[in-house]
Short mmCIF file of C-alpha atoms in Angstrom, two decimals:
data_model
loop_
_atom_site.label_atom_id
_atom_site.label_comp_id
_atom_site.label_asym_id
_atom_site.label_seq_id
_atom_site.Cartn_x
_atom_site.Cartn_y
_atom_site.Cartn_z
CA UNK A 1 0.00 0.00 0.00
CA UNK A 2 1.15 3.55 -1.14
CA UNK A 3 0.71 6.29 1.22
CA UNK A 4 0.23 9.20 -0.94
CA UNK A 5 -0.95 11.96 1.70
CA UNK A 6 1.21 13.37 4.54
CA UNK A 7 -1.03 13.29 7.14
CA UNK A 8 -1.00 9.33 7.18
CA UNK A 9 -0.06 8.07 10.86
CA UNK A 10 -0.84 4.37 11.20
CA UNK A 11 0.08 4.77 15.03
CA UNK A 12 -2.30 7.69 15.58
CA UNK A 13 -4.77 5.07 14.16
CA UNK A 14 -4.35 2.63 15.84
CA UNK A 15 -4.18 4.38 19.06
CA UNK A 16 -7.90 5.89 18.30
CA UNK A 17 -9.29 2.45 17.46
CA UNK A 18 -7.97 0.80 20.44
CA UNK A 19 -10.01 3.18 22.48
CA UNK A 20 -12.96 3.79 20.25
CA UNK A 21 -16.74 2.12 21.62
CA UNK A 22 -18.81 3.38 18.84
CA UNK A 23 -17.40 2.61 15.56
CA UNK A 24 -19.31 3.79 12.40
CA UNK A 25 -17.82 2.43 9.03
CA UNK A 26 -19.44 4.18 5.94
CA UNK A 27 -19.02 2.32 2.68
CA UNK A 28 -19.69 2.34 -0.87
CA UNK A 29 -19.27 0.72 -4.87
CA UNK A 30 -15.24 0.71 -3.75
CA UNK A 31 -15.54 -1.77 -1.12
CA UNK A 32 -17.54 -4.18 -3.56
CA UNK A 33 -15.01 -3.73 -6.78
CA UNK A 34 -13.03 -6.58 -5.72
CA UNK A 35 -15.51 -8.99 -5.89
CA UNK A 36 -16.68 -8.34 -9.63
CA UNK A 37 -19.73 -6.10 -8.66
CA UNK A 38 -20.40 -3.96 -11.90
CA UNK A 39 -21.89 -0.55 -11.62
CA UNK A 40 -22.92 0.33 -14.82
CA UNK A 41 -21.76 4.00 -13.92
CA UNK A 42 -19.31 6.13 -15.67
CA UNK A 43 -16.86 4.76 -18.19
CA UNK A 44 -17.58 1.79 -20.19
CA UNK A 45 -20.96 1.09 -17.78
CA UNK A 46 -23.23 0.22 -19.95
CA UNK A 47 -26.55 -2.17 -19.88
CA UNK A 48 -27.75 -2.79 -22.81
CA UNK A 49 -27.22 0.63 -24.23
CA UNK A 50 -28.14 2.52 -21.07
CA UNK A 51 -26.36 3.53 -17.76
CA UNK A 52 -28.00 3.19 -14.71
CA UNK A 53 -29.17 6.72 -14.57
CA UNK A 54 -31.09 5.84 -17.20
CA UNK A 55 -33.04 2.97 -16.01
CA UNK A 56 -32.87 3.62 -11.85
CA UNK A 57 -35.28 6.30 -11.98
CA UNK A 58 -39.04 6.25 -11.65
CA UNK A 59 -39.92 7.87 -14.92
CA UNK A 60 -37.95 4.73 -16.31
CA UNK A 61 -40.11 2.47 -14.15
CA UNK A 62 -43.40 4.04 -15.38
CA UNK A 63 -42.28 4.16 -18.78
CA UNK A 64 -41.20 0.38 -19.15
CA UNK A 65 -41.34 -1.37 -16.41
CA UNK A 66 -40.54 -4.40 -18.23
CA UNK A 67 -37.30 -2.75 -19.24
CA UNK A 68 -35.91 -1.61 -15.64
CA UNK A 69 -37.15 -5.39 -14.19
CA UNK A 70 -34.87 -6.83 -17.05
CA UNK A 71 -31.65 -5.35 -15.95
CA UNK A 72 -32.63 -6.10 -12.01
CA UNK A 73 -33.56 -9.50 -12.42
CA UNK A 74 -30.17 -9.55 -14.46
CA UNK A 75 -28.18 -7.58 -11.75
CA UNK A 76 -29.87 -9.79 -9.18
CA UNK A 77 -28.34 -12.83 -10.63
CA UNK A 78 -25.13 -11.47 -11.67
CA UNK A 79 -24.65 -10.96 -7.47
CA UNK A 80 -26.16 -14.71 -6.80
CA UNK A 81 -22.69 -15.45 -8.18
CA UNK A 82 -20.84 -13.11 -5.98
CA UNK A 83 -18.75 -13.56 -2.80
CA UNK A 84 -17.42 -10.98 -0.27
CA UNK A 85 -13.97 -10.11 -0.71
CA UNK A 86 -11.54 -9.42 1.96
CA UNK A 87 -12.58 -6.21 2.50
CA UNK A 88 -16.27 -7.35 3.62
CA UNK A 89 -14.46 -10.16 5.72
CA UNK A 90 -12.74 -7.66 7.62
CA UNK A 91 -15.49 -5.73 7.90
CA UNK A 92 -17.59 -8.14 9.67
CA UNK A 93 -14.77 -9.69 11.51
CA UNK A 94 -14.37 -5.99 13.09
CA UNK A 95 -17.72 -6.09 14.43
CA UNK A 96 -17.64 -9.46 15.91
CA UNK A 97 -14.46 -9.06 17.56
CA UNK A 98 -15.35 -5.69 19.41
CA UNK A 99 -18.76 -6.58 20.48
CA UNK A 100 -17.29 -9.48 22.37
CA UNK A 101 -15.53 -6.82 24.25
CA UNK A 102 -18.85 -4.62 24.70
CA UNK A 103 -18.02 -2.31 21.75
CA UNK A 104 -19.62 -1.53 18.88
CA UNK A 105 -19.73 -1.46 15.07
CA UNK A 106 -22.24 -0.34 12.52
CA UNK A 107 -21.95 -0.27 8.74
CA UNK A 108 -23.46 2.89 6.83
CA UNK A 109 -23.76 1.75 3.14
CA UNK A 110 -24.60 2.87 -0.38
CA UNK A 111 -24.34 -0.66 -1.72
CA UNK A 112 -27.29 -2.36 -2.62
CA UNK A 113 -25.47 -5.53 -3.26
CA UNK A 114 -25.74 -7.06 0.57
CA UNK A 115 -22.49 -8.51 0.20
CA UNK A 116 -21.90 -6.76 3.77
CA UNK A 117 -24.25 -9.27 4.52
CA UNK A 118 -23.30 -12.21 3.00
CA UNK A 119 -19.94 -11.64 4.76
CA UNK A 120 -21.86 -11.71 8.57
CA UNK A 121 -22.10 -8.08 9.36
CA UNK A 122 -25.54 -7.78 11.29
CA UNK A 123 -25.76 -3.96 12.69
CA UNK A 124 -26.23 -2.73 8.72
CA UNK A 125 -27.93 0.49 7.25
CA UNK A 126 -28.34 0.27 3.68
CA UNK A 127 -29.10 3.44 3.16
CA UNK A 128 -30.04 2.44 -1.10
CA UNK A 129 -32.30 -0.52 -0.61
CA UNK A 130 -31.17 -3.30 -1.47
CA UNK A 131 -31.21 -5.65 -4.89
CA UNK A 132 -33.16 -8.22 -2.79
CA UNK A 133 -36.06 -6.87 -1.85
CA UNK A 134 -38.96 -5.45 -3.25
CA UNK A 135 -41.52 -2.91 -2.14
CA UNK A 136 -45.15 -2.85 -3.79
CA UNK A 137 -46.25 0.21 -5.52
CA UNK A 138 -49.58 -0.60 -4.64
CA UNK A 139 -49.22 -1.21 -0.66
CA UNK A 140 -45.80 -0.34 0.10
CA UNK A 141 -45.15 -3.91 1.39
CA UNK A 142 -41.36 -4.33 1.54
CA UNK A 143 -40.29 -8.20 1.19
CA UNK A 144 -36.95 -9.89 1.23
CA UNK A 145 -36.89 -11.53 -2.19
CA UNK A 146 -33.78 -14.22 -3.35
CA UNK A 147 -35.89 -15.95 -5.82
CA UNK A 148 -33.86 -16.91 -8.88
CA UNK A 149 -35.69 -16.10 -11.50
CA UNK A 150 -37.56 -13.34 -8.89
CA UNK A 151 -41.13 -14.60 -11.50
CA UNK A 152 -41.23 -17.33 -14.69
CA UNK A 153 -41.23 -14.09 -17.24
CA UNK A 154 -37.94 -12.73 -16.43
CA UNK A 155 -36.26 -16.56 -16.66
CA UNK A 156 -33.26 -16.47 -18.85
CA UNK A 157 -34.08 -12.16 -19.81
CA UNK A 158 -31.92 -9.44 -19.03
CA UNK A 159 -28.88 -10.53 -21.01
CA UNK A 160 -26.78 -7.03 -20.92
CA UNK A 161 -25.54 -7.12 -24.93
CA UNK A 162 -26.56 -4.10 -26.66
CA UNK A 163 -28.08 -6.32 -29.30
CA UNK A 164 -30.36 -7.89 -27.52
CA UNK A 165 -34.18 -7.13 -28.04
CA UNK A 166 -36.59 -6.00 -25.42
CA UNK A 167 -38.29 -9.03 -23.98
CA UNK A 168 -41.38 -6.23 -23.30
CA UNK A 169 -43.07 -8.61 -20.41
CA UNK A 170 -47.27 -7.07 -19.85
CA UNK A 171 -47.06 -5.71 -16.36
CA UNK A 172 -49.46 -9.00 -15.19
CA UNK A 173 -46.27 -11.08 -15.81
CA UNK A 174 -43.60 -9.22 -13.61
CA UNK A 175 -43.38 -9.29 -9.79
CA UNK A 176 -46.26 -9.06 -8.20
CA UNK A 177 -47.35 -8.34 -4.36
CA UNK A 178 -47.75 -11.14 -2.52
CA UNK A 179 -50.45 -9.33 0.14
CA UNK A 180 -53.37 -10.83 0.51
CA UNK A 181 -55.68 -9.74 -2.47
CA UNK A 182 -53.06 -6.81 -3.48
CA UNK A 183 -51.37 -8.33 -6.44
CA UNK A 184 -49.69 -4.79 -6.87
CA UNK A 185 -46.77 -4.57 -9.29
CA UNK A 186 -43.87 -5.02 -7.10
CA UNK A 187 -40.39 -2.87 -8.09
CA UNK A 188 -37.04 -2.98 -6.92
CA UNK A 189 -36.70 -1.49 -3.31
CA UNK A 190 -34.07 0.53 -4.25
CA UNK A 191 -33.16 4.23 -3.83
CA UNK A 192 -33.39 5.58 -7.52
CA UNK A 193 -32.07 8.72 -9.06
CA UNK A 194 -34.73 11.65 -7.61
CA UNK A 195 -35.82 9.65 -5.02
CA UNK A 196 -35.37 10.71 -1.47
CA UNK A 197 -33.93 8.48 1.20
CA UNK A 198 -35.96 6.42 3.42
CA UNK A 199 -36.74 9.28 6.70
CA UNK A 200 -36.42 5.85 9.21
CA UNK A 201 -33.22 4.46 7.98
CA UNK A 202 -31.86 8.38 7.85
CA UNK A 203 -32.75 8.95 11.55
CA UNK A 204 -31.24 5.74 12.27
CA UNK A 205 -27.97 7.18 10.62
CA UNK A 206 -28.03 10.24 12.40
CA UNK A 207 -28.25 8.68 15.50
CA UNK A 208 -25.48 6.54 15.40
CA UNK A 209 -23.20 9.39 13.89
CA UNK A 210 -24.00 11.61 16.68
CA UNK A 211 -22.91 8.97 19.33
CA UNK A 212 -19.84 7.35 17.00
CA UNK A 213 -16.34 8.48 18.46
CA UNK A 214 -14.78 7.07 15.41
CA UNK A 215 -15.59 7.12 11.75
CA UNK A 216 -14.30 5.32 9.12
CA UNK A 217 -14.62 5.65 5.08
CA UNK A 218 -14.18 2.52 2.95
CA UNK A 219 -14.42 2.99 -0.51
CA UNK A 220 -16.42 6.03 -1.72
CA UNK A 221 -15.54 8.93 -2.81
CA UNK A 222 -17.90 10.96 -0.66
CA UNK A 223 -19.23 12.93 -3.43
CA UNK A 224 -22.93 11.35 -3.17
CA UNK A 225 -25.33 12.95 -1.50
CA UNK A 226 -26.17 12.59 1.42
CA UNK A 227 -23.51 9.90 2.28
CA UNK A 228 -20.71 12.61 1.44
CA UNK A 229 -22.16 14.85 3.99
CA UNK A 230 -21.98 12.05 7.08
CA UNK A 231 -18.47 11.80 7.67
CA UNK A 232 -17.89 15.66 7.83
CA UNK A 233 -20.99 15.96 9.92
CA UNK A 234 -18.53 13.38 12.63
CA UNK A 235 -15.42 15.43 11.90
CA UNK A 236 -17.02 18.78 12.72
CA UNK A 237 -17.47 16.92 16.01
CA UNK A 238 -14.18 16.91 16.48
CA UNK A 239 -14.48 13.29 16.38
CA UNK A 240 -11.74 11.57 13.76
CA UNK A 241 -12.12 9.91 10.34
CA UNK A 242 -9.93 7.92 8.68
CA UNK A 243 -10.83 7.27 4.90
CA UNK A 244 -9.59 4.22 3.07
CA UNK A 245 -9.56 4.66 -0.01
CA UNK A 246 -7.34 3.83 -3.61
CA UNK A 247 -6.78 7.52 -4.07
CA UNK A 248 -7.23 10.81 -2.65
CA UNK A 249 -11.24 11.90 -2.99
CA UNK A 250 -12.72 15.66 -2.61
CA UNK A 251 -13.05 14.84 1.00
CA UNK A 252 -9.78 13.71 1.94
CA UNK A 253 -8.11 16.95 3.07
CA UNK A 254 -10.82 17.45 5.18
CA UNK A 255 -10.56 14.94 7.29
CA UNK A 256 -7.81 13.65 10.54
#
């Protein structure tokens, strides 16, 4: 590992850790690049011949549903084949180790991927959703969903080649609510481009970054909003961060 920035002091670190009680780890895409998790933001990532800012949005969903369920179903399965990586491990192996000695650790993410999860971390915030579940837009019912195929239309759609044709499913045919007698079309519980953040899992966030006495930032770039605005909100505490990251991000300087 390259230190690039001067204010690096793995002692310093360590001697915060060793004391900290309330540990809040906020993560993002970074932390899930190692295990193969694709994006489909920025360059080259592309579904199809859209990026995800063209299909997570709820215009897209009202447009063509059949459409955004395609490239979920096909994210969905992509991550069936998925493991957590070391990072994830460590992660989880964090929390388990502290709360044994009455401390503890909760994980802030943007992932939707629940490789945090998968890896044994239980005190998680997802603060997108998550790929497997789905919330009715009918009732609002939100479900934990691992079904592979998630219904019998989508089996074998969503292949991501640009050349591959719309399989245009009739909204009767996609996920549907479960509820008794609701059989509401069901949609990704995910947090989608113009969407605002769930008010309970934001209060829960608050709450644990006014009490954490240590912050740490694994692999985003805190420029999303409003994950980029958590770890400064700890700092301005007075409280210290320590961000882990590949390369310097618009928030490094501003942190211990």
């Amino acid at each position: 590992v390259r230190f690039s920035s001067p204010h690096i002091d793995m002692a310093d670190f360590r001697e915060v850790f060793a004391k900290a009680k309330h540990i809040a780890i906020i993560t993002g895409a970074g932390v899930s690049a190692e295990s193969g998790v694709p994006t489909f933001r920025g360059a080259g990532g592309f579904w199809r011949k859209w990026q995800a800012q063209e299909l997570a949005t709820p215009e897209a969903f009202a447009r063509n549903p059949s459409r955004v369920w395609e490239f979920y179903h096909y994210r969905r399965e992509v991550m069936l084949s998925k493991h957590p990586n070391p990072a994830h491990i460590a992660i989880a192996e964090c929390e388990k180790r502290l709360s044994k000695q009455g401390r503890s650790v909760v994980v802030i993410t943007q992932n939707i991927d629940e490789l945090h999860r998968k890896a044994g971390t239980k005190h998680l915030l997802e603060i997108h959703g998550s790929l497997f579940k789905t919330r009715c837009t009918n009732c609002g019912n939100v479900t934990a969903n691992y079904k592979s195929p998630i219904c019998p239309a989508l089996a074998g759609k969503g292949a991501p080649d640009p050349e591959t044709e719309d399989a245009t499913i009739p909204v009767e045919d996609l996920p549907q609510c479960e509820e008794d007698g609701c059989n509401g079309l069901l949609r990704p519980h995910v947090v989608w481009f113009g969407e605002t953040l769930d008010p309970d899992i934001l209060t829960a966030v608050e709450k644990e970054l006014e009490i954490c006495d240590l912050c740490l930032v694994v692999g985003t770039s805190s420029v999303v909003y409003p994950a980029a605005m958590f770890a400064p909100q700890v700092s301005a505490r007075g409280v210290p961060v320590a961000e882990f990251n590949m390369e310097a991000t618009p928030a490094t300087n501003r942190f211990r």
